[in-house]
Structures are given as structure tokens and as C-alpha cells.
Tab-separated table of C-alpha atoms in Angstrom:
chain	number	residue	atom	x	y	z
A	87	GLN	CA	93.406	103.540	69.321
A	88	VAL	CA	90.458	101.843	70.994
A	89	ASN	CA	87.253	103.831	70.766
A	90	LEU	CA	83.735	103.073	71.973
A	91	LEU	CA	81.243	105.461	70.419
A	92	GLN	CA	77.811	105.522	71.982
A	93	SER	CA	74.550	106.713	70.496
A	94	GLY	CA	73.097	110.095	71.361
A	95	ALA	CA	70.906	111.123	74.273
A	96	ALA	CA	67.408	109.701	74.417
A	97	LEU	CA	64.139	111.116	75.727
A	98	VAL	CA	61.591	108.348	76.125
A	99	LYS	CA	58.122	108.012	77.582
A	100	PRO	CA	57.353	105.919	80.652
A	101	GLY	CA	56.537	102.338	79.722
A	102	ALA	CA	58.452	102.507	76.459
A	103	SER	CA	61.733	100.802	75.497
A	104	VAL	CA	65.002	102.223	74.249
A	105	LYS	CA	67.930	100.578	72.464
A	106	LEU	CA	71.369	102.065	73.071
A	107	SER	CA	74.341	101.378	70.833
A	108	CYS	CA	78.085	101.206	71.389
A	109	LYS	CA	80.231	101.062	68.237
A	110	ALA	CA	83.742	99.726	68.741
A	111	SER	CA	86.777	100.602	66.667
A	112	GLY	CA	90.548	100.373	66.884
A	113	TYR	CA	90.697	96.752	67.968
A	114	THR	CA	89.323	93.312	67.158
A	115	PHE	CA	85.727	93.492	68.375
A	116	THR	CA	85.676	89.954	69.709
A	117	ASP	CA	88.781	90.502	71.875
A	118	TYR	CA	87.045	92.303	74.742
A	119	TYR	CA	83.861	91.624	76.652
A	120	ILE	CA	81.525	94.605	76.580
A	121	HIS	CA	79.973	95.653	79.882
A	122	TRP	CA	77.267	98.215	80.547
A	123	VAL	CA	77.249	100.478	83.594
A	124	LYS	CA	74.513	102.765	84.925
A	125	GLN	CA	75.135	106.056	86.688
A	126	SER	CA	72.123	107.873	88.064
A	127	HIS	CA	72.574	111.626	88.395
A	128	GLY	CA	75.103	112.416	91.093
A	129	LYS	CA	75.243	108.789	92.161
A	130	SER	CA	77.671	105.922	92.000
A	131	LEU	CA	78.182	103.325	89.281
A	132	GLU	CA	76.125	100.150	88.914
A	133	TRP	CA	77.171	97.196	86.819
A	134	ILE	CA	74.331	96.029	84.563
A	135	GLY	CA	75.860	93.069	82.744
A	136	TYR	CA	78.235	91.971	80.051
A	137	ILE	CA	78.247	90.250	76.695
A	138	ASN	CA	80.932	88.170	75.054
A	139	PRO	CA	80.936	89.546	71.486
A	140	ASN	CA	82.372	86.320	70.128
A	141	SER	CA	79.775	83.897	71.476
A	142	GLY	CA	76.930	86.239	72.387
A	143	TYR	CA	76.967	84.839	75.937
A	144	THR	CA	75.537	87.280	78.448
A	145	ASN	CA	75.615	87.653	82.209
A	146	TYR	CA	73.462	90.118	84.120
A	147	ASN	CA	73.324	91.749	87.504
A	148	GLU	CA	70.220	90.195	89.105
A	149	LYS	CA	68.807	93.677	89.573
A	150	PHE	CA	68.761	94.298	85.813
A	151	LYS	CA	67.800	90.853	84.516
A	152	SER	CA	64.279	91.847	83.559
A	153	LYS	CA	65.258	95.395	82.575
A	154	ALA	CA	68.200	95.068	80.182
A	155	THR	CA	68.913	92.906	77.134
A	156	LEU	CA	72.433	92.862	75.676
A	157	THR	CA	73.184	91.948	72.086
A	158	VAL	CA	75.938	92.463	69.526
A	159	ASP	CA	76.197	92.765	65.770
A	160	LYS	CA	79.623	91.470	64.782
A	161	SER	CA	79.175	92.680	61.206
A	162	THR	CA	79.194	96.290	62.413
A	163	ASN	CA	81.296	95.896	65.586
A	164	THR	CA	78.403	97.246	67.610
A	165	ALA	CA	77.050	96.288	70.999
A	166	TYR	CA	73.500	97.114	72.026
A	167	MET	CA	71.574	97.384	75.243
A	168	GLU	CA	67.799	97.497	75.196
A	169	LEU	CA	66.036	98.805	78.288
A	170	SER	CA	62.374	97.918	78.616
A	171	ARG	CA	59.320	99.167	80.540
A	172	LEU	CA	61.082	102.389	81.391
A	173	THR	CA	60.298	104.349	84.536
A	174	SER	CA	61.781	107.474	86.083
A	175	GLU	CA	64.200	105.200	87.982
A	176	ASP	CA	65.813	104.373	84.640
A	177	SER	CA	66.733	108.001	83.950
A	178	ALA	CA	70.527	107.927	84.082
A	179	THR	CA	73.720	107.969	82.077
A	180	TYR	CA	74.658	104.602	80.653
A	181	TYR	CA	78.195	103.644	79.715
A	182	CYS	CA	79.546	100.790	77.675
A	183	THR	CA	83.000	99.645	78.657
A	184	GLY	CA	85.459	97.134	77.252
A	185	GLU	CA	87.123	94.716	79.616
A	186	THR	CA	90.546	93.192	79.336
A	187	THR	CA	91.332	92.443	82.975
A	188	TYR	CA	89.478	95.517	84.184
A	189	PHE	CA	87.286	98.176	82.577
A	190	ASP	CA	89.985	99.627	80.338
A	191	TYR	CA	87.972	101.457	77.743
A	192	TRP	CA	84.826	103.507	78.190
A	193	GLY	CA	82.301	105.038	75.853
A	194	GLN	CA	81.393	108.672	76.321
A	195	GLY	CA	78.125	107.725	77.985
A	196	VAL	CA	74.551	108.320	76.885
A	197	MET	CA	71.945	110.107	78.946
A	198	VAL	CA	68.507	108.534	79.006
A	199	THR	CA	65.645	110.659	80.299
A	200	VAL	CA	62.294	109.040	80.993
A	201	SER	CA	59.537	111.622	80.942
A	202	SER	CA	56.055	112.045	79.549
B	253	GLU	CA	76.798	89.990	97.072
B	254	ILE	CA	79.885	91.856	98.200
B	255	VAL	CA	79.298	95.457	99.239
B	256	LEU	CA	82.070	98.051	98.961
B	257	THR	CA	82.044	100.976	101.398
B	258	GLN	CA	84.283	103.939	100.695
B	259	SER	CA	85.428	106.514	103.217
B	260	PRO	CA	85.391	109.353	103.466
B	261	THR	CA	82.505	110.270	101.184
B	262	THR	CA	84.035	113.690	100.605
B	263	ILE	CA	87.473	115.027	101.406
B	264	ALA	CA	89.165	118.370	100.767
B	265	ALA	CA	92.928	118.602	100.421
B	266	SER	CA	95.434	121.356	99.720
B	267	PRO	CA	98.140	121.027	97.084
B	268	GLY	CA	101.064	119.102	98.524
B	269	GLU	CA	98.976	117.247	101.091
B	270	LYS	CA	98.901	113.479	101.398
B	271	VAL	CA	95.483	111.946	100.757
B	272	THR	CA	94.214	108.449	101.554
B	273	ILE	CA	90.890	106.992	100.455
B	274	THR	CA	89.714	103.699	101.919
B	275	CYS	CA	87.503	100.986	100.467
B	276	ARG	CA	86.190	98.232	102.719
B	277	ALA	CA	84.624	95.060	101.346
B	278	SER	CA	81.889	93.113	103.143
B	279	SER	CA	83.793	89.904	102.365
B	280	SER	CA	87.360	89.210	101.389
B	281	VAL	CA	88.288	90.021	97.782
B	282	SER	CA	91.408	89.158	95.843
B	283	TYR	CA	92.040	92.453	94.090
B	284	MET	CA	90.724	95.990	94.064
B	285	TYR	CA	90.359	98.346	91.142
B	286	TRP	CA	90.057	102.129	91.197
B	287	TYR	CA	88.587	104.572	88.702
B	288	GLN	CA	88.799	108.360	88.497
B	289	GLN	CA	85.859	110.375	87.224
B	290	LYS	CA	85.678	114.114	86.627
B	291	PRO	CA	82.377	115.975	86.107
B	292	GLY	CA	80.828	115.358	82.705
B	293	ALA	CA	83.396	112.703	81.801
B	294	SER	CA	83.502	108.916	81.701
B	295	PRO	CA	85.340	107.041	84.444
B	296	LYS	CA	88.982	106.312	83.749
B	297	PRO	CA	90.848	103.226	84.932
B	298	TRP	CA	93.290	104.381	87.578
B	299	ILE	CA	94.641	101.481	89.614
B	300	TYR	CA	94.259	97.795	88.823
B	301	ASP	CA	95.159	94.549	90.580
B	302	THR	CA	95.207	96.531	93.853
B	303	SER	CA	98.502	98.360	93.301
B	304	LYS	CA	99.303	98.705	89.585
B	305	LEU	CA	98.922	102.120	87.987
B	306	ALA	CA	96.956	102.320	84.750
B	307	SER	CA	98.607	103.892	81.750
B	308	GLY	CA	99.281	107.582	82.210
B	309	VAL	CA	98.567	107.696	85.949
B	310	PRO	CA	101.159	109.767	87.823
B	311	ASN	CA	103.369	107.871	90.236
B	312	ARG	CA	102.279	110.068	93.146
B	313	PHE	CA	99.317	107.663	93.228
B	314	SER	CA	99.562	104.277	94.877
B	315	GLY	CA	97.229	101.475	95.849
B	316	SER	CA	97.478	98.884	98.568
B	317	GLY	CA	95.497	96.477	100.679
B	318	SER	CA	94.312	92.931	101.004
B	319	GLY	CA	91.349	90.945	102.255
B	320	THR	CA	88.593	93.394	103.095
B	321	SER	CA	90.558	96.645	103.346
B	322	TYR	CA	92.062	98.580	100.454
B	323	SER	CA	93.267	102.116	99.932
B	324	LEU	CA	94.259	104.628	97.293
B	325	THR	CA	96.885	107.160	98.347
B	326	ILE	CA	98.061	110.361	96.728
B	327	ASN	CA	101.504	111.205	98.042
B	328	THR	CA	101.292	114.910	97.258
B	329	MET	CA	97.941	116.331	96.122
B	330	GLU	CA	97.876	118.307	92.889
B	331	THR	CA	95.022	120.437	91.547
B	332	GLU	CA	94.354	118.018	88.673
B	333	ASP	CA	93.672	115.217	91.172
B	334	ALA	CA	90.368	116.765	92.237
B	335	ALA	CA	87.795	114.191	91.099
B	336	THR	CA	85.605	111.378	92.338
B	337	TYR	CA	87.304	108.041	92.897
B	338	TYR	CA	85.453	104.714	92.834
B	339	CYS	CA	86.699	101.354	93.992
B	340	GLN	CA	85.522	98.215	92.242
B	341	GLN	CA	85.788	94.502	92.799
B	342	TRP	CA	85.045	91.408	90.791
B	343	SER	CA	83.561	88.185	92.140
B	344	SER	CA	83.685	84.974	90.158
B	345	THR	CA	80.740	83.077	91.607
B	346	PRO	CA	78.483	84.278	90.182
B	347	PRO	CA	80.424	86.701	87.946
B	348	THR	CA	79.570	90.157	89.250
B	349	TRP	CA	81.273	93.526	89.374
B	350	THR	CA	80.546	95.935	92.206
B	351	PHE	CA	81.480	99.567	92.719
B	352	GLY	CA	81.888	101.526	95.905
B	353	GLY	CA	79.829	104.622	96.549
B	354	GLY	CA	82.627	106.965	95.516
B	355	THR	CA	84.846	109.488	97.275
B	356	LYS	CA	84.777	113.067	96.081
B	357	LEU	CA	88.190	114.687	96.431
B	358	GLU	CA	88.019	118.461	96.399
B	359	LEU	CA	90.685	121.126	96.355
B	360	LYS	CA	90.990	123.086	99.595
């Protein structure tokens, strides 16, 4: 079965960067685009962007263009999202999700806390 | 950018009650998607292409709508349906995905 396994929770200092991972299994990695979604505590969902694992092509929500960088490593079936220049506004749970025609498969989410 | 507005924000229903959640788009969209999320869990796909139930979704759920107005209906509320529901749309130019603010469905 399809599984997206995300890295563990992260506590990072303001101004630092963090790289989150999303390891795919149970399907051909290049079959689904991988999207990333942000959910601030108690709030709704925000789409950050997606990556085509086959070509590496990316597309970002304008709001996150200078915040997030999406990459993949096809040799390990892993997608990554790096968040830079972190502030308290970046404290949230981040999900990776695989898209067929909608967001079919979701990782378990990873909580990022930005605090000194 | 298309904005999705869900109503109500919160609703309480008793078992057996009919429940309707609405999602209004700021511009016309072709399809609407719905996700269910319970506390501490990832969202789950619930309804896709406006009216098709995702795998495992009970048939007491239905989706409908067109243009700028869409809805998710539960024919008879059950305790396990208590959750937050989000609508979502996709725009092609430029490619963007947008979620509604969510509707929290509580058990009365």
C-alpha cells in the first residue's frame, strides 16, 4: 500500500533553516506529484507547492516562493522541503501528499517549532 | 486567486440528523474536493470531482454543486462523522490549490 513517511518533529531557532523529508513506498515514486501543505495550529490548510518527481519541475504558491524549496532524490524515493529564514509564523505542521487527481495520500505530518 | 469560504464554521448535530456544509468560491470552479480531518490526524480524501466518494467513505455522504456553490451533505449523522471538513479547488492558470477555512462538525 502507498505510504508517505515523514521525518520527525523539529525544533529550530529563528533565522535558521530546516529540511523536512517524505519517504515514499508502495508505488512507483515518479507516478505521483508530491505536494506540501502547511497547517498552523488550529488553522486551515495552505498549499505550499508541488514537485514532479520525474522531472524535478516545481511550482510554488506565491506566498511560499522565497520560503520553501522542494527537491527529490529518486534513488531513495524521498521528497524534501527546505524552509529558510524561519520565524514564529513558520511554526506549524507540514504534510506531504501524493496527487493522482486529488490529494490521495498523506504523510503523517511533521511539527516544526521555531523558538529560541 | 480563488478564495473558498465555508459555512458554517462550526455546526453541532445529533445522530440521525441531516447535515449540510457549504463551500462558496470567489470565482467559478469546475470541481470541488473535500477532505475530512480528525484531531491529531492527517486529512483524508473524502469527496472528489464534486460528487464522487473516495474509497471507504460511507454512502450517507454526498457532494453536489457547480459554478461557485458546492456542498457536502451527510444524510444521517453518525458519531464517527464528527470531524473538520475542508473544501479544496484546483486552478490551472497558474496551477494553484486552495483550501477553504474548514467546518468543524461536532456531536450534539
